[in-house]
CSV table of C-alpha atoms in Angstrom, one decimal:
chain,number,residue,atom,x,y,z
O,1,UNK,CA,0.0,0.0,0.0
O,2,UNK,CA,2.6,2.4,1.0
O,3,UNK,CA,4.6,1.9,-2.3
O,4,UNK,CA,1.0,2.1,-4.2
O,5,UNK,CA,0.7,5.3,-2.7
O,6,UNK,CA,3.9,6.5,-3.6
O,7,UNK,CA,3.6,5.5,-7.4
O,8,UNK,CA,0.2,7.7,-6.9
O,9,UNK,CA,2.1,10.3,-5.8
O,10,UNK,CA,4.9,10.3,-8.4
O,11,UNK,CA,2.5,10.2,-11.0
O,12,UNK,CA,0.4,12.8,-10.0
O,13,UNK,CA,3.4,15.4,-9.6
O,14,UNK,CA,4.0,14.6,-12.8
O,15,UNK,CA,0.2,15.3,-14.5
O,16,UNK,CA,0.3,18.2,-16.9
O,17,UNK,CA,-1.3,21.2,-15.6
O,18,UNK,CA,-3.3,24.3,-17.4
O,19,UNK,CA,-2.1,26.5,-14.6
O,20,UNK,CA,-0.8,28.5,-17.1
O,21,UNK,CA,-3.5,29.5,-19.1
O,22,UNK,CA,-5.4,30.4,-16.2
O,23,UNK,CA,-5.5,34.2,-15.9
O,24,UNK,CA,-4.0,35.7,-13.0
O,25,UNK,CA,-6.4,37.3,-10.5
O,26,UNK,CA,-6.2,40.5,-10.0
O,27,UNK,CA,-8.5,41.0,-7.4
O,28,UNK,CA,-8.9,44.4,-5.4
O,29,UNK,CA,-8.8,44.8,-1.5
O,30,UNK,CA,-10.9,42.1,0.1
O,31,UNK,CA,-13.7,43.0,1.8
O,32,UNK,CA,-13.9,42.7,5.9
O,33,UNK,CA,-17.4,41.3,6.1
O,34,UNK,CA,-19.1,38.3,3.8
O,35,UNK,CA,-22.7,38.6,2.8
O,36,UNK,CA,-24.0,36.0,0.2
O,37,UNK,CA,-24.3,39.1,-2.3
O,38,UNK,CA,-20.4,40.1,-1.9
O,39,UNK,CA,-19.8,36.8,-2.0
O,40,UNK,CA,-21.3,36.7,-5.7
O,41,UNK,CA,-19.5,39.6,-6.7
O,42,UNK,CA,-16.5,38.0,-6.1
O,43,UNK,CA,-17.6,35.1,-8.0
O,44,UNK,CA,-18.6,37.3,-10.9
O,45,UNK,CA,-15.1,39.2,-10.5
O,46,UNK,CA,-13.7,36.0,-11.9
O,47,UNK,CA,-15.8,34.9,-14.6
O,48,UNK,CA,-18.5,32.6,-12.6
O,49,UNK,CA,-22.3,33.4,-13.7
O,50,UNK,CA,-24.4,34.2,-10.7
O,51,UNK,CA,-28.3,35.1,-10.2
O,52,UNK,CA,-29.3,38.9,-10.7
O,53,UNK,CA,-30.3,40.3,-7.6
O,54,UNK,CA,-30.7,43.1,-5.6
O,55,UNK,CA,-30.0,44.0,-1.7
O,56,UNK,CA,-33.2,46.3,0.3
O,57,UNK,CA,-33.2,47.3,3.9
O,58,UNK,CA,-37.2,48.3,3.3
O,59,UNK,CA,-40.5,46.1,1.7
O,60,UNK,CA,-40.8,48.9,-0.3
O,61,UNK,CA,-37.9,49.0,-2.1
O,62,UNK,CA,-37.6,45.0,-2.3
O,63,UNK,CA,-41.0,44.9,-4.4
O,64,UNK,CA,-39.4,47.8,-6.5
O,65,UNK,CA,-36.5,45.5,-6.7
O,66,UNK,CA,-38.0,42.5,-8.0
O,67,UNK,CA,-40.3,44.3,-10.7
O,68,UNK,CA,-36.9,45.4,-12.2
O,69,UNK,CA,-35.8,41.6,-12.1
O,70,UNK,CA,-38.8,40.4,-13.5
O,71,UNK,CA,-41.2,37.5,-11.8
O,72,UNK,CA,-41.1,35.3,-10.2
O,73,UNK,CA,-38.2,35.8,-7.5
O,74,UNK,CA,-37.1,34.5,-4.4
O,75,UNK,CA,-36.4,36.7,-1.3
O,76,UNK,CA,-33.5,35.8,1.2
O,77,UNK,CA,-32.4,37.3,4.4
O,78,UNK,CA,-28.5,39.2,4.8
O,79,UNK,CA,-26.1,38.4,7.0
O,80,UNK,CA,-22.8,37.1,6.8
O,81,UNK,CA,-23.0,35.0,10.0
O,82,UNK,CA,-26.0,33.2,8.4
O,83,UNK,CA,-24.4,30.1,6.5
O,84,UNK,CA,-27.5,27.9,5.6
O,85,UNK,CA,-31.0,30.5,5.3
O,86,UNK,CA,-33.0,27.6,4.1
O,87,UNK,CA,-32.8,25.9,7.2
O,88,UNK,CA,-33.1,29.2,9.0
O,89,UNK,CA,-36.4,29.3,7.6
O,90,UNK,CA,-34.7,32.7,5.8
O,91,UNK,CA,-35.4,32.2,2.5
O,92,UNK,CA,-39.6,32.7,0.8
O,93,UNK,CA,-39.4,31.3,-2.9
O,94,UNK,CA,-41.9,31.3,-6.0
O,95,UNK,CA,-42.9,35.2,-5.4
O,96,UNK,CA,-44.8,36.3,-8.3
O,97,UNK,CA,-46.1,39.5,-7.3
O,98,UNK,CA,-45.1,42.5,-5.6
O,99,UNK,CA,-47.6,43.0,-3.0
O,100,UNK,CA,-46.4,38.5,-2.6
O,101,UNK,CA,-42.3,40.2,-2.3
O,102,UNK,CA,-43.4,43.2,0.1
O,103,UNK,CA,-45.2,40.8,2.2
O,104,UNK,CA,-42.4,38.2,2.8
O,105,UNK,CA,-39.4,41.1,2.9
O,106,UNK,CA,-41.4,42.2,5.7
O,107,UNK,CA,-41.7,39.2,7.7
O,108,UNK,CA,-37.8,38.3,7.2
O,109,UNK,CA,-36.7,42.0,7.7
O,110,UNK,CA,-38.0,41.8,11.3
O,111,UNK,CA,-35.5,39.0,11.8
O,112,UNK,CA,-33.0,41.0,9.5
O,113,UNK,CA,-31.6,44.2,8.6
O,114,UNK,CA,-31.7,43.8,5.0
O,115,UNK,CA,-32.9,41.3,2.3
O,116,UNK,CA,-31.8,39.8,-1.4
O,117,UNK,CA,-34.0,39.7,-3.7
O,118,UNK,CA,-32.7,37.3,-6.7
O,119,UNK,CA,-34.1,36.0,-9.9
O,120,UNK,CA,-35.6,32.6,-9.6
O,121,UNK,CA,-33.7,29.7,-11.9
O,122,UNK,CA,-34.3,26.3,-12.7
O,123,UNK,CA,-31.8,23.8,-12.7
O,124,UNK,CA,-31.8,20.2,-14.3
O,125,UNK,CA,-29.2,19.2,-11.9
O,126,UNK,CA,-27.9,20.7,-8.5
O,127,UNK,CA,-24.4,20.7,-7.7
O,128,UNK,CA,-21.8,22.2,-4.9
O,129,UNK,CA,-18.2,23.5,-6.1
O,130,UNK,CA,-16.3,24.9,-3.3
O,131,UNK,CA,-12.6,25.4,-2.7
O,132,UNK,CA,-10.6,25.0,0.6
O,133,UNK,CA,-7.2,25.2,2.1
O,134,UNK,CA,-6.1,22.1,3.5
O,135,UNK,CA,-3.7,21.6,6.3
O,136,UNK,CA,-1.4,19.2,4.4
O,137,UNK,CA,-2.3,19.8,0.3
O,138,UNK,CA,-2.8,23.5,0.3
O,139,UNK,CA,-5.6,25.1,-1.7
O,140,UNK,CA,-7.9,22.3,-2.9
O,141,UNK,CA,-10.8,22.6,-5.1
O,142,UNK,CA,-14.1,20.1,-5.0
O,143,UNK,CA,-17.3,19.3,-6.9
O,144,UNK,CA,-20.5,17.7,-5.6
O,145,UNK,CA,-24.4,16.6,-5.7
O,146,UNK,CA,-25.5,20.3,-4.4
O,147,UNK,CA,-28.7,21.0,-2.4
O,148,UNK,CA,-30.1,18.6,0.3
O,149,UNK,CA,-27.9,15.6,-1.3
O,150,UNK,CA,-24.8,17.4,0.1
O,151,UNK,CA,-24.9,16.2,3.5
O,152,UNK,CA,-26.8,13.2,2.5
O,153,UNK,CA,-24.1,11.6,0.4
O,154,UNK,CA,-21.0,12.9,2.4
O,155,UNK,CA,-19.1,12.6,-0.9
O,156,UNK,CA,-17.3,15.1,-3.6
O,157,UNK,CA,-14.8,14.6,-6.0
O,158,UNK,CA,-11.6,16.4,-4.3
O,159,UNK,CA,-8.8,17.8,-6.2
O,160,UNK,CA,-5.5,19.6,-4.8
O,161,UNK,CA,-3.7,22.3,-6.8
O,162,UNK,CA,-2.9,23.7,-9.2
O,163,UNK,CA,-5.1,21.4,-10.6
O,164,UNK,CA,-6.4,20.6,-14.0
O,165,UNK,CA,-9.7,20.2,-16.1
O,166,UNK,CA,-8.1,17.0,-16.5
O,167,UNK,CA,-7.4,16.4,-12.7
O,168,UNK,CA,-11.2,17.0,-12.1
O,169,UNK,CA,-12.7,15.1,-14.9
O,170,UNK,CA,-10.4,11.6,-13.3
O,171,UNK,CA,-11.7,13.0,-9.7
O,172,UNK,CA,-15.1,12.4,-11.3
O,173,UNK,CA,-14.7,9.3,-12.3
O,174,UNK,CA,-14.2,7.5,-9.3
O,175,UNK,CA,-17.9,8.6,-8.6
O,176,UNK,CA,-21.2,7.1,-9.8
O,177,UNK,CA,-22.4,10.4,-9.8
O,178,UNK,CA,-19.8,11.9,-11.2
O,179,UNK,CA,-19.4,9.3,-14.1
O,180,UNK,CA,-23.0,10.2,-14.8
O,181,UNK,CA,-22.3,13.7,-15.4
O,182,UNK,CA,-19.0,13.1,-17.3
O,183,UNK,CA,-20.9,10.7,-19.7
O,184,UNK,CA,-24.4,11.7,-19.2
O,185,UNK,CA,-27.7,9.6,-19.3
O,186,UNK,CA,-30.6,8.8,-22.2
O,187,UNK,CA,-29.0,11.7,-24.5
O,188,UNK,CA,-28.4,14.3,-22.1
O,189,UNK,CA,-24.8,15.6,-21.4
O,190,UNK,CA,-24.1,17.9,-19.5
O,191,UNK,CA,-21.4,21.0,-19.6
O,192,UNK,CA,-18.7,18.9,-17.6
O,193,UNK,CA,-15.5,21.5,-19.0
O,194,UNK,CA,-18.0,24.8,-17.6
O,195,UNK,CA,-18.1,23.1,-14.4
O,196,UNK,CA,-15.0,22.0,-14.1
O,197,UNK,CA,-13.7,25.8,-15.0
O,198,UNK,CA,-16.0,26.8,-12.4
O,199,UNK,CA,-13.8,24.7,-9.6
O,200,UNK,CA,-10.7,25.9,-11.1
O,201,UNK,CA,-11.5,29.5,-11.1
O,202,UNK,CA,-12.6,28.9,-7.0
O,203,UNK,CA,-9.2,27.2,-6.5
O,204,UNK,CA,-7.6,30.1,-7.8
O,205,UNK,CA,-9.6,32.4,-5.7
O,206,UNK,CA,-8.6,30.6,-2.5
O,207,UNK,CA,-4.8,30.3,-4.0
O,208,UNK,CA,-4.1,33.6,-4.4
O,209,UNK,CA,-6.4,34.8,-1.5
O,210,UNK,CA,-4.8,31.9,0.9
O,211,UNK,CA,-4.0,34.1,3.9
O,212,UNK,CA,-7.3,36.0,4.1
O,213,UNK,CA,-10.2,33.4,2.9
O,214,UNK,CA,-10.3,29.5,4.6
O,215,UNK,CA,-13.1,28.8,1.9
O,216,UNK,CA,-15.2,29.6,-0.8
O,217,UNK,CA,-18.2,27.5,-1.6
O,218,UNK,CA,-21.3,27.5,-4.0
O,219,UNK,CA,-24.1,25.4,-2.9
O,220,UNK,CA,-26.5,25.4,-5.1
O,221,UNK,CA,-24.5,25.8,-8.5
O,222,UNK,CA,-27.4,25.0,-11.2
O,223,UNK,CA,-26.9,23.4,-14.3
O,224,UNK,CA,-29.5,24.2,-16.3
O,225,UNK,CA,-29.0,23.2,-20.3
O,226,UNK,CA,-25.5,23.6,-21.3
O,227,UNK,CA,-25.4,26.6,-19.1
O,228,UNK,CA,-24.1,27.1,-14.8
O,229,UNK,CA,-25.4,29.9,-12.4
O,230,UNK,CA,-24.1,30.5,-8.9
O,231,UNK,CA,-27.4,30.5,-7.0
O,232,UNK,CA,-26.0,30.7,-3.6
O,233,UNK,CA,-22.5,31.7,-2.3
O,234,UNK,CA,-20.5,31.4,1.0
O,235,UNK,CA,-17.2,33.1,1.8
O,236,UNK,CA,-15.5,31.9,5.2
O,237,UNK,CA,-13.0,34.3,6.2
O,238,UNK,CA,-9.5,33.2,8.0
């Protein structure tokens, strides 16, 4: 086993890596405090797709908000030490109206200074990407089943840097669920070199950022077509 894992080793030093054609962040000053909506920003600094959306401390102005979205939308509280809102019973989806988005900004802004207001998407498949820094590999990057089946499995592909689309693609494999989306299933594939990007460009966030962010995390990412969305986002500060 020991020499099996240093064969593993050896070989993956020597895996080719598109470090290189990576662009190198340049990223401004980092801000001090992490809501879900400076989060995104971040995310969208780099090239990731995330909702449209739209912070309000007042009903008011988070029914104006979502008319200039467009219907329907979802309404979620702010607060960067609020992780998981769903659970928090901080998040009121399906809203169709404004009087429907004035009524449930009102109930979550007495448990909140502020609310988002974000599009509404659809997604054929949920995921989570996230990157970390581990105590022995460094910045690592991962990709998961998103939504509830994140805790429920327990399981993501795991890849350390630099990494690779390649390096994700075999971290897939080992995987049913990840050999499903690498293949796909009864004609539909799915846009496995857009997600795969999308870990990368989080693995280069927490490389370059390694001294000021432990973690960045997107849970859920939707696929939806041959297109991915950031639909929730979660910086954890060091």
């Amino acid at each position: 086993r020991a020499m099996a894992a240093i064969a593993r080793w050896r070989w993956w030093r020597r895996e080719p890596t598109d470090i290189a054609e990576r662009s190198t962040l340049q990223l401004g000053p980092l801000p001090d405090r992490w809501s879900e909506h400076v989060a995104k920003e971040l995310l969208a600094s780099v090239g990731i797709p995330v909702t449209r959306e739209r912070e309000a401390s007042t009903a008011d102005d988070a029914a104006t908000a979502a008319e200039q979205l467009g219907f329907p939308v979802v309404v979620k509280i702010v607060g960067e030490e609020v992780a998981h809102k769903t659970e928090s019973g901080g998040v009121r989806l399906g809203l169709g109206t404004a009087e429907a988005v004035r009524h449930a900004a009102g109930e979550l802004l007495a448990i909140a200074p502020r609310v988002l207001v974000a599009e509404e998407r659809r997604a054929d498949v949920e995921l989570i990407a996230g990157a970390f820094v581990d105590e022995q590999f460094g910045p690592c990057t991962l990709v998961g089943l998103g939504g509830v089946w994140t805790e429920a499995l327990g399981e993501a592909a795991v890849v350390a840097g630099p990494g690779s689309r390649t390096s994700v693609r075999r971290a897939l494999e080992e995987n049913a669920w990840g050999r499903l989306l690498l293949e796909g299933s009864r004609g539909r594939r799915f846009p496995i070199e857009t997600i795969a990007d999308v870990a990368l460009r989080l693995l280069d966030i927490v490389s370059a950022h390694r001294h000021r962010i432990e973690a960045v995390e997107i849970n859920p990412l939707f696929v939806e077509g041959d297109q991915v969305i950031a639909v929730d986002a979660l910086v954890i500060p060091r």
